[in-house]
Amino acid sequence: MTATVPPASPDPGEPIAAARTDPQGRVELPPGVVPDDSRFANADLLPVPVARRRWTTYNFAALWVGMAHNIPSWLLASGLVTLGMDWKQAVFTIALANLIVLFPMLLTGHAGPKYGIPFPVLARASFGLRGANLPALIRAAVACAWFGIQTWIGGQGIFVLLGKIFGGWADASRIGGQPWTLWLCFVLFWALELAIIYRGMDTLRRFENWAAPFVIVGALVLLVWITVKAGGLGPLLDQPSELGWGAEFWPVFFPSLMGMIAFWSTLSLNIPDFTRFGAGQRAQIWGQSLGLPTTMTLFALLSVFVTSGSQAVYGAAVWDPVELAAKTDNVFGLLFALVTVLIATISVNIAANVVSPAYDLANLAPKLINFRTGALITGVVGVVIMPWKLTATPELYIFTWLGLVGGLLGTVAGILIADYWIVRRTVLDLADLYRPGGRYWYRNGWNPRAVLAFAVGGVLAVGGSHSAPGKGPFPEDGLIPFLKPLADYGWAVGLAASLVLYVALTRPRPAGRAEL
């Protein structure tokens, strides 16, 4: 069955109906354009008024500094070294990955300052008002899993450091195979995170502003301490690569690169959740460019240098910063490390793993779920999933978890970028993003072309997923054997395939031409 629908996109020169544009190109809706009883809107999903779009370059840079400085980021280099790279190869891989992922981040982030809309509302332009729940729920599921990982790691850090201060914590009676004191630290840390985000985005902005420099100081203090204690940075910096730069290196490098890209590919989708508060494009472009690749590269270098010093002092490389900090007997030093771990983990977990699913779940049922309710649901689901098992081995963490996630999220990013930049040339009808029956209604709220592009791109990206014998959940020959060669490039394959297919499917048609 076919149906004739409004044109897929407004003419780039056509005025945007029922919207006002200021001299900086920022668009907002006059009051009352979206009915109060709309099934597709609530106060958290409506565009941010221009007067409230005031995040500066510093706010965005501080956001990225706060998110990048966390324990899993610190451990990225260790995972690559474990796979056989030397420290230079590991830092190079991380730096290149973050330069690459910055590009789609800036492209999808453009819609934030211009229209003031979050990620699930932007996805309505390409997937449809109802279809946007597909990418939104995928993004929310990934965020819930990451929330659980980060909260468990943060709880472990508190447990280790408090146990060092008070002693005897590890000998407490066990529940579910873990000391009850560890579960207590986990629950308290979980509650603290949700308490902060429950106060809203302005509280998050203020928290990130002072958390970012504090965490940088904490990392530098750890570097100075271990360097003084070691009398130098130790032998790890002289350790040669087990892979070299030849035939053995590249089969490890490319899937590792995709894994490092996947680490922040989540934010390349929902970055409009933050940029919608931006004072303009300059703020989000410069803030993200200064904040993401530089911070991740610096943090990778710090982790290598500190770990090298630990090898000189203790005779073995200690990659976990919490475990390393716990080796000091200075109470002040332990307390400082405890506060740093708290702030660093809260900073990334709230910004990266609670904000997005809160909006995504609100998009699912705007009348029942607001931002705060979505955040609470995220907290509960993040615990129920028990995703900390994903970090058990570097193979499982980098190749399976990050690789699979990257492939699917890259596919969604390709469709968003194709629709917003190529098909619509950044021109959206803001009111129709909330209006059933408008130009983004497609077929009963779903755009079949976007769904098809996602399905094809997703299969190409992750269909060949494979695991070494005994190292993961996938068959050795891949889920779909002939796609196995593509699995090591999942994020890039998914993004490119979905982008090209979506553009091909939405090429301009004569007026009145039937939909798919």
C-alpha angles and dihedrals in degrees: 000000000000133000135193112237137177116282113290093241139011119258104265090236095046117109113249106248120239093001136106126220123204125211091269091057095253113147127208137171122242114241115279098023090113110051116241090235095052114142090216104050144060133162092276096050098045117097116279108250114250090244090062096048095097109129109132134208089269092052092055094043090049090048091057094043089052093047097044096050101077138113098261089051089051090051095051092086091048090054091054093046089051088055089058106270123130119233094266093054091047094051091044091052092049094046094049092047092054093048089053096047091047090070098063088038091062093043096053091038091061093079091059102069092033099052105011092230130139125235099268091053091049088051089058090072091063105024100032131249092289098027091061087076089072097066091031093057092045089053091045093051091052091048092050090053091048090048090056093047094049095043092050091048091048091048090050090051092053090046093052096046096043089046089056091051099044101022129213096059094120091054094059119120114279133245118187091353094305132092112265088234089064091052089049092054090047094051094045092049091048091052093048092054094051092046091059097046091045087069091063142242097307089059089050091051092052092046092051092048094065099025093062098062091038093057092046089054090048093054092047091049089054090050093049092046096052093041092054092044092049096041087230139005097287138227101304090085089060095048110117124229116265088212103044117201096287138082095320094053103057098056087057097038101058099049088042090052090051089049092052090048089049090056089076100018085101090066092045085071104041100032088113085071085073105026089057085078092051122122089224146323093283091060095052095041097049094036094053095040092052095040110044114042096031094048096046092049093047091048091050090052092048092051091051094047094046092046091049089054090049090054090056093048102040102024093243134066112260105199098172108086092204092054090047095048090049090063092074120091094205109112093205090051091050092050092048090050090048093053091045092052090048095050095041095050095042090049095057098034097053096043099040103030110027106036095057100048090043089061093037094054091044088055089056094061111002094179094053104031127050128178095276094047090049090053092053091049089051091054093052096045091046090060097042093053092058092206097169088095088073091074094057095108134010090239092056094041100044105027103031108028101030093034095052093044092047093052094053096042092046088056092055091045090054091056094046093049093045093050098042100039107025106027100033100021090223093303114128133172096234096195093051091058085074100032125092111222094027129118092287095051092087107164110355090322097314130100106215091198093059092046091050092048090049093049094049095042092046094051092048091047101047105012092094094050109146140172134209112250109287093000103095150352100274130087115264090240093047133257088275103022099206089055093054094101089060096052094082089060097042100140094046093043093049094047096045096043096048093043094052095042094047092051090048092050095047099045111143114283131195114269112279094020110151123253123244 
